[in-house]
Coordinates of C-alpha atoms and ligand atoms in Angstrom, one line a residue:
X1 CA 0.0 0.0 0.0
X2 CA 0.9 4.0 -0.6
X3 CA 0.0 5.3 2.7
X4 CA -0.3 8.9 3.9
X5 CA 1.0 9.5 7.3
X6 CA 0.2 12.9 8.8
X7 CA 2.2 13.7 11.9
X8 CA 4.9 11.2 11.0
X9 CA 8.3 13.5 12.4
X10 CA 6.4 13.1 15.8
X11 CA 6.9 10.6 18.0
X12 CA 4.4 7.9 17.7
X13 CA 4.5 8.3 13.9
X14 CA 7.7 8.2 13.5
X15 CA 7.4 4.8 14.8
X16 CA 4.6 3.8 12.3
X17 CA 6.4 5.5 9.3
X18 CA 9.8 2.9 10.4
X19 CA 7.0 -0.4 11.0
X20 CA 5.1 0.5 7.3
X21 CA 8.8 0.6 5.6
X22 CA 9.7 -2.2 7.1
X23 CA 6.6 -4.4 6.0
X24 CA 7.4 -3.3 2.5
X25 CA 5.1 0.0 1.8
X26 CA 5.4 2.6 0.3
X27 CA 5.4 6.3 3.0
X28 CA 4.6 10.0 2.0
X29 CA 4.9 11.4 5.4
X30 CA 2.7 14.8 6.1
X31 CA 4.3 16.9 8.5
X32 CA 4.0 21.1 9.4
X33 CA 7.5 20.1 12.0
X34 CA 5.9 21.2 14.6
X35 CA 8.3 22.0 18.2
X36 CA 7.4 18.5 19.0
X37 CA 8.9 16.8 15.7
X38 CA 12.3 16.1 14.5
X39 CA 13.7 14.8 10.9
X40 CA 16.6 12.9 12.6
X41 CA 13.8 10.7 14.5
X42 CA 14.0 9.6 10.8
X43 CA 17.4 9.4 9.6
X44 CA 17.7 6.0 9.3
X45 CA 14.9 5.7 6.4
X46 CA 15.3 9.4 4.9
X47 CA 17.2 8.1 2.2
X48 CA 14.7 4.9 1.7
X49 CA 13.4 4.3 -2.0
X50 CA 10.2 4.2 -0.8
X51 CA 9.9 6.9 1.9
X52 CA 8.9 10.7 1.2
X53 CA 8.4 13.9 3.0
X54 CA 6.2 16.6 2.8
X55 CA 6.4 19.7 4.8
X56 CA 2.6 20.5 5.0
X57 CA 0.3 21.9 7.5
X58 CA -3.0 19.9 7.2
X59 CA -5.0 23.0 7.8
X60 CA -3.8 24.1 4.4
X61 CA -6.4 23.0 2.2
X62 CA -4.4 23.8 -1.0
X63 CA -1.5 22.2 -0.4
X64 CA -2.9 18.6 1.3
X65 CA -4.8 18.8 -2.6
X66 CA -1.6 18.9 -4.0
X67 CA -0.2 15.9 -2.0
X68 CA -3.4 13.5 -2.4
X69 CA -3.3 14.6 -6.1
X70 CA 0.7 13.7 -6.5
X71 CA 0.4 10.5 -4.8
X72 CA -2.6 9.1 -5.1
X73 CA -2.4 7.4 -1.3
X74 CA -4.1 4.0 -0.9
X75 CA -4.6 5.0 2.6
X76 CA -4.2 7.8 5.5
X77 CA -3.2 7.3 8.7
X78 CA -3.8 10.3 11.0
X79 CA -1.4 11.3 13.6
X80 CA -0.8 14.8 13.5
X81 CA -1.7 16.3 16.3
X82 CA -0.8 18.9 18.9
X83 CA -0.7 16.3 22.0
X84 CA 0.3 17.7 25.2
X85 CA -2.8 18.2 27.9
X86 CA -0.7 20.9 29.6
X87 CA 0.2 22.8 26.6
X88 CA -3.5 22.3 25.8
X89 CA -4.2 24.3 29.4
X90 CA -1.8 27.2 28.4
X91 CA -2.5 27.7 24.8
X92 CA -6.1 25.9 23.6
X93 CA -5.9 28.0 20.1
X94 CA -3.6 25.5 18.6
X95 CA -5.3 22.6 19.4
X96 CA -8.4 24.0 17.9
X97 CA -6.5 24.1 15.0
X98 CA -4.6 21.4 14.3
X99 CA -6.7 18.6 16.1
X100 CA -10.2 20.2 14.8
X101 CA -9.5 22.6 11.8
X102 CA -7.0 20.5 10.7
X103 CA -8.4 17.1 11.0
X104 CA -11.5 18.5 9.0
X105 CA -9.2 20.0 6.5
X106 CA -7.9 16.4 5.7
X107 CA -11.4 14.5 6.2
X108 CA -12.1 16.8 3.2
X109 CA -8.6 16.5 1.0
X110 CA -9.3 12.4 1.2
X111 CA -12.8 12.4 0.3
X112 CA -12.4 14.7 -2.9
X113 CA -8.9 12.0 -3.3
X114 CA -11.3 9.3 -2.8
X115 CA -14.1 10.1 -4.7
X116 CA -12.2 10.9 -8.0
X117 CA -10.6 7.1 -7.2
X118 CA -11.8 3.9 -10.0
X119 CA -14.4 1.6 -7.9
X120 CA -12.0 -0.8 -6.6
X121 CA -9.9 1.4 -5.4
X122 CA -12.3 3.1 -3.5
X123 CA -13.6 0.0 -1.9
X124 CA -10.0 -0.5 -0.6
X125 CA -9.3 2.8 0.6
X126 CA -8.9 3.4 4.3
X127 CA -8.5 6.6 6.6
X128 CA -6.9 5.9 9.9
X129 CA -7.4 8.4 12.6
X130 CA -5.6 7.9 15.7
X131 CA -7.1 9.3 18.9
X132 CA -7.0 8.5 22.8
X133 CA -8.5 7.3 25.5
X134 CA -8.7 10.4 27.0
X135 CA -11.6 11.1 24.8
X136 CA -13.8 9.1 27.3
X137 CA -12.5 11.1 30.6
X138 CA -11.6 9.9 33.8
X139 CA -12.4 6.0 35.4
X140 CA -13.4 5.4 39.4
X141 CA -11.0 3.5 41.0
X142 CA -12.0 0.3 38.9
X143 CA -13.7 -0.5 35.6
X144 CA -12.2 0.0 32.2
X145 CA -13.1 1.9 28.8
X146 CA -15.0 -0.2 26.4
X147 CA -15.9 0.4 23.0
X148 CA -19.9 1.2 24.5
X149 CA -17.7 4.0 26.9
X150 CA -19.4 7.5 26.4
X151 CA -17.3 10.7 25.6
X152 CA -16.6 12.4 28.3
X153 CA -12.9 14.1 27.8
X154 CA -12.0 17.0 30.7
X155 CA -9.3 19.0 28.9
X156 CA -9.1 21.6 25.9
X157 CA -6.5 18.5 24.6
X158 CA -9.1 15.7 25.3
X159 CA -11.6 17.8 23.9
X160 CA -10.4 18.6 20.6
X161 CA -9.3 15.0 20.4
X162 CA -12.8 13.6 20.9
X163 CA -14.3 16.6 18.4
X164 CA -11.9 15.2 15.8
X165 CA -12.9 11.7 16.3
X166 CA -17.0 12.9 15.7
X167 CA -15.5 14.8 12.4
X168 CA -14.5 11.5 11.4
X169 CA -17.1 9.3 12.4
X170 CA -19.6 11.8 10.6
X171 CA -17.3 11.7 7.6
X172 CA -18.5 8.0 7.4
X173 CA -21.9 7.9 8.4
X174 CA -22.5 11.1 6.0
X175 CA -19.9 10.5 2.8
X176 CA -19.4 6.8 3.4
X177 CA -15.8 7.9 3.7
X178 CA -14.1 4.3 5.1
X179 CA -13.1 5.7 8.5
X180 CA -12.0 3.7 11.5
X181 CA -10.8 5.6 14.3
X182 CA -8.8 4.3 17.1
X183 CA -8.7 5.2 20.6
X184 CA -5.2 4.5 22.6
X185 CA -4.1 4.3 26.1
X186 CA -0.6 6.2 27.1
X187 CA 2.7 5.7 25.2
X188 CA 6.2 5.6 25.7
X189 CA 9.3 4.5 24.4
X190 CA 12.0 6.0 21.7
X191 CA 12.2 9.3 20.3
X192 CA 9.1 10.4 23.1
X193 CA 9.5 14.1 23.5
X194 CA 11.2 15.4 26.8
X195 CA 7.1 16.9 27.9
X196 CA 5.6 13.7 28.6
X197 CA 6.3 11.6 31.8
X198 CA 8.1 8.8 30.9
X199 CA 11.2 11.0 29.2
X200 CA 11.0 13.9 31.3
X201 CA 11.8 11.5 34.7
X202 CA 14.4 9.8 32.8
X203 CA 15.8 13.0 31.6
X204 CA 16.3 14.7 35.1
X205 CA 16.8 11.8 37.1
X206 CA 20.0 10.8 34.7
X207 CA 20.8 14.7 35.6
X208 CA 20.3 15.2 39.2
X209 CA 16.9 17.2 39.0
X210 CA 14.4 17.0 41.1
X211 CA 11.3 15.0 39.8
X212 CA 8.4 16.8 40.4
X213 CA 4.9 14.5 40.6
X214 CA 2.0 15.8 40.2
X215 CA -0.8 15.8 43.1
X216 CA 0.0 12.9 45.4
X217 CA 1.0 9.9 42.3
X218 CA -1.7 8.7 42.7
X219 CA -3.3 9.0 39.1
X220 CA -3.1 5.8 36.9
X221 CA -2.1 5.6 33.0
X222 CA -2.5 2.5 31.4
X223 CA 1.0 2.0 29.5
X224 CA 1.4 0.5 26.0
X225 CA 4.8 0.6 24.0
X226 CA 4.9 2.7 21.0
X227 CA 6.3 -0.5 19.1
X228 CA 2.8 -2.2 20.3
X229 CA 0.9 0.9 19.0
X230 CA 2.3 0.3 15.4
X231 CA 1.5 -2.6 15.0
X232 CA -2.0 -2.3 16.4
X233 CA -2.1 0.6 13.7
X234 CA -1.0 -1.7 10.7
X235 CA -3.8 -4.1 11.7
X236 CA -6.4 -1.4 11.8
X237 CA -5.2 -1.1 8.4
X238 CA -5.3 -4.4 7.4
X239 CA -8.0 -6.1 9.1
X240 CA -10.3 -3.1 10.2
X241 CA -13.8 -2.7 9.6
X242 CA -14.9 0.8 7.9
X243 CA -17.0 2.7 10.4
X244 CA -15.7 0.7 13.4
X245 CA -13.7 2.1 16.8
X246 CA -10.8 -0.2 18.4
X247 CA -9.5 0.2 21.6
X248 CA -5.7 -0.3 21.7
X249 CA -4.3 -1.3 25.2
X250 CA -2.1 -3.9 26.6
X251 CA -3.6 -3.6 30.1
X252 CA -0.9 -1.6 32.5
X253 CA -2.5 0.3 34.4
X254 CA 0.3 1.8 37.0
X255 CA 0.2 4.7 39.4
X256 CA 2.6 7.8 38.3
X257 CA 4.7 7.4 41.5
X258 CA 5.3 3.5 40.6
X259 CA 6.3 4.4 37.3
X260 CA 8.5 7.3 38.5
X261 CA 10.0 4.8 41.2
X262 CA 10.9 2.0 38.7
X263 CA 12.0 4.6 36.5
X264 CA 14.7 6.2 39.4
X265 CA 15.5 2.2 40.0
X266 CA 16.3 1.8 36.4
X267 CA 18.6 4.6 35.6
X268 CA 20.4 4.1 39.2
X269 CA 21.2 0.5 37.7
X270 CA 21.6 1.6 34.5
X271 CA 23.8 5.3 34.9
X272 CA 24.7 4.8 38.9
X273 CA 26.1 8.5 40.1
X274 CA 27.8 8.8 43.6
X275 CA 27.2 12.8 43.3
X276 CA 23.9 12.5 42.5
X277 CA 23.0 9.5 45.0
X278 CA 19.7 7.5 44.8
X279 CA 17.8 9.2 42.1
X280 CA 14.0 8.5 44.9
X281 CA 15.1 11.3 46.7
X282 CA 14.6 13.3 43.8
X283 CA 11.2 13.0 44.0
X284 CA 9.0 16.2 45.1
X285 CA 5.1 16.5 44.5
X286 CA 3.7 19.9 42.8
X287 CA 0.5 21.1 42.5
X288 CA -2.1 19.0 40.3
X289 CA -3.2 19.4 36.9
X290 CA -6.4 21.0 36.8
X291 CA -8.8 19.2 35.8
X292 CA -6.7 16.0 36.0
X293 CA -8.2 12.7 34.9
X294 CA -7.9 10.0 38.0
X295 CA -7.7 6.8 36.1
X296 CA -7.4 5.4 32.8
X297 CA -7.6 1.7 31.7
X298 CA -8.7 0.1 28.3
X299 CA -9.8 -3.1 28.2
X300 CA -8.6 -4.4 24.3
X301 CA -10.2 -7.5 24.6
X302 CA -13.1 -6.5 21.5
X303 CA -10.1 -4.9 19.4
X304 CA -7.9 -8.6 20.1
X305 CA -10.5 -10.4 18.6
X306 CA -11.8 -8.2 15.9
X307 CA -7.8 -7.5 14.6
X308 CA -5.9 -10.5 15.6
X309 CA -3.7 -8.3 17.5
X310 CA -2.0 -8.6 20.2
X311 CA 0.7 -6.3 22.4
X312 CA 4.1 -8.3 22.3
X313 CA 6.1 -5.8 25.2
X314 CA 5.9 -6.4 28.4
X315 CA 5.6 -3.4 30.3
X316 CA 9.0 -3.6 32.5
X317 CA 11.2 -4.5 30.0
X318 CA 9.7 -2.3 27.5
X319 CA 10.4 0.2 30.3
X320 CA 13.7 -0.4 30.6
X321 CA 14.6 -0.6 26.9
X322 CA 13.0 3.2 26.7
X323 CA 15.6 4.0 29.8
X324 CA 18.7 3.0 27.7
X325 CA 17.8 4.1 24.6
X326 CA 17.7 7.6 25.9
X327 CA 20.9 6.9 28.1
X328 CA 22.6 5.9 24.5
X329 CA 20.8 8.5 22.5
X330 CA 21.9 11.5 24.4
X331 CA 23.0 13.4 21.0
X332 CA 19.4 13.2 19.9
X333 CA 18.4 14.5 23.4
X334 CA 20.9 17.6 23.1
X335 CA 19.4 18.3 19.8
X336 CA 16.3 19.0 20.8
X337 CA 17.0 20.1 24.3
X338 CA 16.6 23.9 23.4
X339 CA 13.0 23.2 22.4
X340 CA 12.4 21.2 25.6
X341 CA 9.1 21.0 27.9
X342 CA 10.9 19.9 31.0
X343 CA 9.4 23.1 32.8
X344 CA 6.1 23.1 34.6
X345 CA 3.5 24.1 32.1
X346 CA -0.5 23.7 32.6
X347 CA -1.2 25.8 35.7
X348 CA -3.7 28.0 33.2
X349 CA -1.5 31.1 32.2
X350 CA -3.1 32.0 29.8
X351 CA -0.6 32.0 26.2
X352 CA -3.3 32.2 23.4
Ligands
LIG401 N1 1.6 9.9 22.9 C1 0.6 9.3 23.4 O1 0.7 8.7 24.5 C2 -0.7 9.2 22.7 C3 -1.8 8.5 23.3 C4 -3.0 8.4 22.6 C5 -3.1 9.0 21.4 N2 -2.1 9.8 20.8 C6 -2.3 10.4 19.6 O2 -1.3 9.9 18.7 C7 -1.0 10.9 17.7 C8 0.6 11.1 17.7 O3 1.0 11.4 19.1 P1 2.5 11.7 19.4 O4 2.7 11.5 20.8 O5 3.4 11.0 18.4 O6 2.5 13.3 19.1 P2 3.8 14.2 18.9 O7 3.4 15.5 19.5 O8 5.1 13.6 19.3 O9 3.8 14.4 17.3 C9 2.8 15.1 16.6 C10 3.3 15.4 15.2 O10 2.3 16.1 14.5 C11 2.9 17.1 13.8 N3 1.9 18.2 13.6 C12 1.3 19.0 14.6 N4 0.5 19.9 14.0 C13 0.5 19.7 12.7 C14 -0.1 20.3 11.6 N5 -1.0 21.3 11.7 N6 0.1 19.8 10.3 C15 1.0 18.8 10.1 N7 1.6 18.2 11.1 C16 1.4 18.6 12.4 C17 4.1 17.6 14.6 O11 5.0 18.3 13.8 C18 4.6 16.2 15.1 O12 5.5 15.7 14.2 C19 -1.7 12.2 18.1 O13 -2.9 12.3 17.3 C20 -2.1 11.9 19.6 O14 -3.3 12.6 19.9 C21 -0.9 9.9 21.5

């Protein structure tokens, strides 16, 4: 297949762009390079016969045209996004944008690429659109999130997200477009920008700065490695049923302080430092998130069945992979150090 990857510099679909190469298709990857994206996440398949770039924002009507038009994509699979919930506190505008404008702006560029498509190739065609299960808000302190879950998301991010997703869904119901959207739980691994938990605790504890947590830990994420993700995306592809949802999980559900502690563990085994001492005394707890969501949890079960998919990473060692790949990648972390989100952002100063 030629598939259209939007948001493929980021992290996640940087991942996705590496697993469709490597399972012999053919990439034109849509990116605006956001702060959040990098080129060298894909140096080792820039100069792949069948890999190409685009630098296009997908609110830019004109120029997604030309893109569909040049390539003539098989299939999209939607990953650009602006994806921080904090950032989302501080500035909502560009989420509005990107995640709503801008996922309407390509619902649009495929259907006029789909429509003008021979009959068989319009059976076959597919859009992707990768969302979160923060769409459906917070969980009690049991039960999981089920395709029947209702939307309920609590931030500007969550909210844009689950807008996007009824763009989509409408795009299907109204066009017959062949959507499928997927909702994730939280990911980690390689080439995660240094906002997000997971990179920002290894970051400063392999430094000696203090790890702030916020509220008392006691949130849960439900962890699934990127590498899981892609795959799970590639079966969507594949195997997925136009007009459908799938739930993509691999059932982790851990409190932030756990994962921060096995995380200070890890990179005291890993990078020991006699100045810095035991990287758990680090930890200090900040103010909550407003608005922060208590619990997530998906249960994947339908989405197993349905895809044939499974997640193959078990969550320690995946976690421990993550924690020396950024211990040996430390040029790529210096790169894009100066553009870092290591600060304390999301306390509602208002930016835009
Ligand atoms: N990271 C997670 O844990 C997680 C969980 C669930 C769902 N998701 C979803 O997966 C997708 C990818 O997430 P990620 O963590 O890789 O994000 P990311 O922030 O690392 O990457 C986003 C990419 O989108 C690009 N982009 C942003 N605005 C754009 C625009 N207007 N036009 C073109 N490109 C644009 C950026 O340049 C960047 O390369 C997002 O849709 C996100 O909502 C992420």
């Amino acid at each position: 297949m030629k598939v259209l990857v939007t948001g493929g510099a980021g992290f996640i679909g940087s991942r996705v762009v590496r697993t469709l190469l490597a399972q012999s298709h053919t990439v034109v990857n849509v990116d605006k390079l956001t702060y959040a994206a990098d080129l060298s996440s894909l140096e080792d398949v820039a100069g792949h016969a069948a890999y190409r770039f685009e630098r296009v924002d997908i609110c830019n009507a004109e120029a997604l045209a030309e893109v569909f038009a040049q390539y003539t994509p098989d299939a999209v699979i939607h990953l650009a996004a602006e994806s921080h919930v904090d950032r989302s506190i501080d500035g909502p505008a560009a989420f509005v944008q990107t995640n709503l404008v801008g996922t309407y702006t390509l619902l649009q560029a495929a259907r006029t690429h789909w429509t003008s498509l021979p009959s068989n190739q319009r059976d076959l065609f597919r859009f992707v659109n990768v969302s979160t299960d923060e769409v459906f808000g917070s969980l009690p302190p049991d039960g999981w999130f089920t395709p029947q879950s209702a939307y309920d998301p609590n931030s500007p991010y969550s909210a844009t997200k689950a807008g996007a997703d009824h763009l989509v869904r409408a795009w299907h119901a109204t066009f017959n477009l062949p959507t499928l959207t997927t909702n994730c739980s939280n990911n980690f691994g390689p080439f995660q920008f240094p906002e997000k938990l997971i990179p920002v605790v290894i970051l400063n504890a392999l430094e000696g700065n203090p790890l702030p947590v916020y509220g008392a830990g006691e949130n849960i994420r439900d962890w699934l490695y990127v590498d899981d993700h892609a795959e799970a995306l590639l079966a969507t592809l594949k195997r997925g049923v136009p007009g459908e949802t799938y739930l993509v999980g691999a059932r982790n559900p851990r409190r932030n302080i756990d994962v921060v502690r096995a995380l200070c563990a890890i990179v005291d085994e890993l990078a020991p430092s006699q100045a810095i001492g035991k990287r758990e005394t680090l930890i200090h707890f900040v103010s909550d998130r407003p608005g922060h969501d208590f619990r997530y949890a998906i249960d994947a079960t339908a989405t197993e069945k349905a895809l044939g998919w499974r997640p193959k990473h078990p969550f320690e060692v995946a976690l421990r992979a993550t924690v020396a790949w950024y211990l040996e990648n430390q040029s790529w972390c210096k790169r894009i150090a100066g553009r870092s989100g290591r600060e304390r952002m999301g306390l509602g100063a208002p930016r835009s």
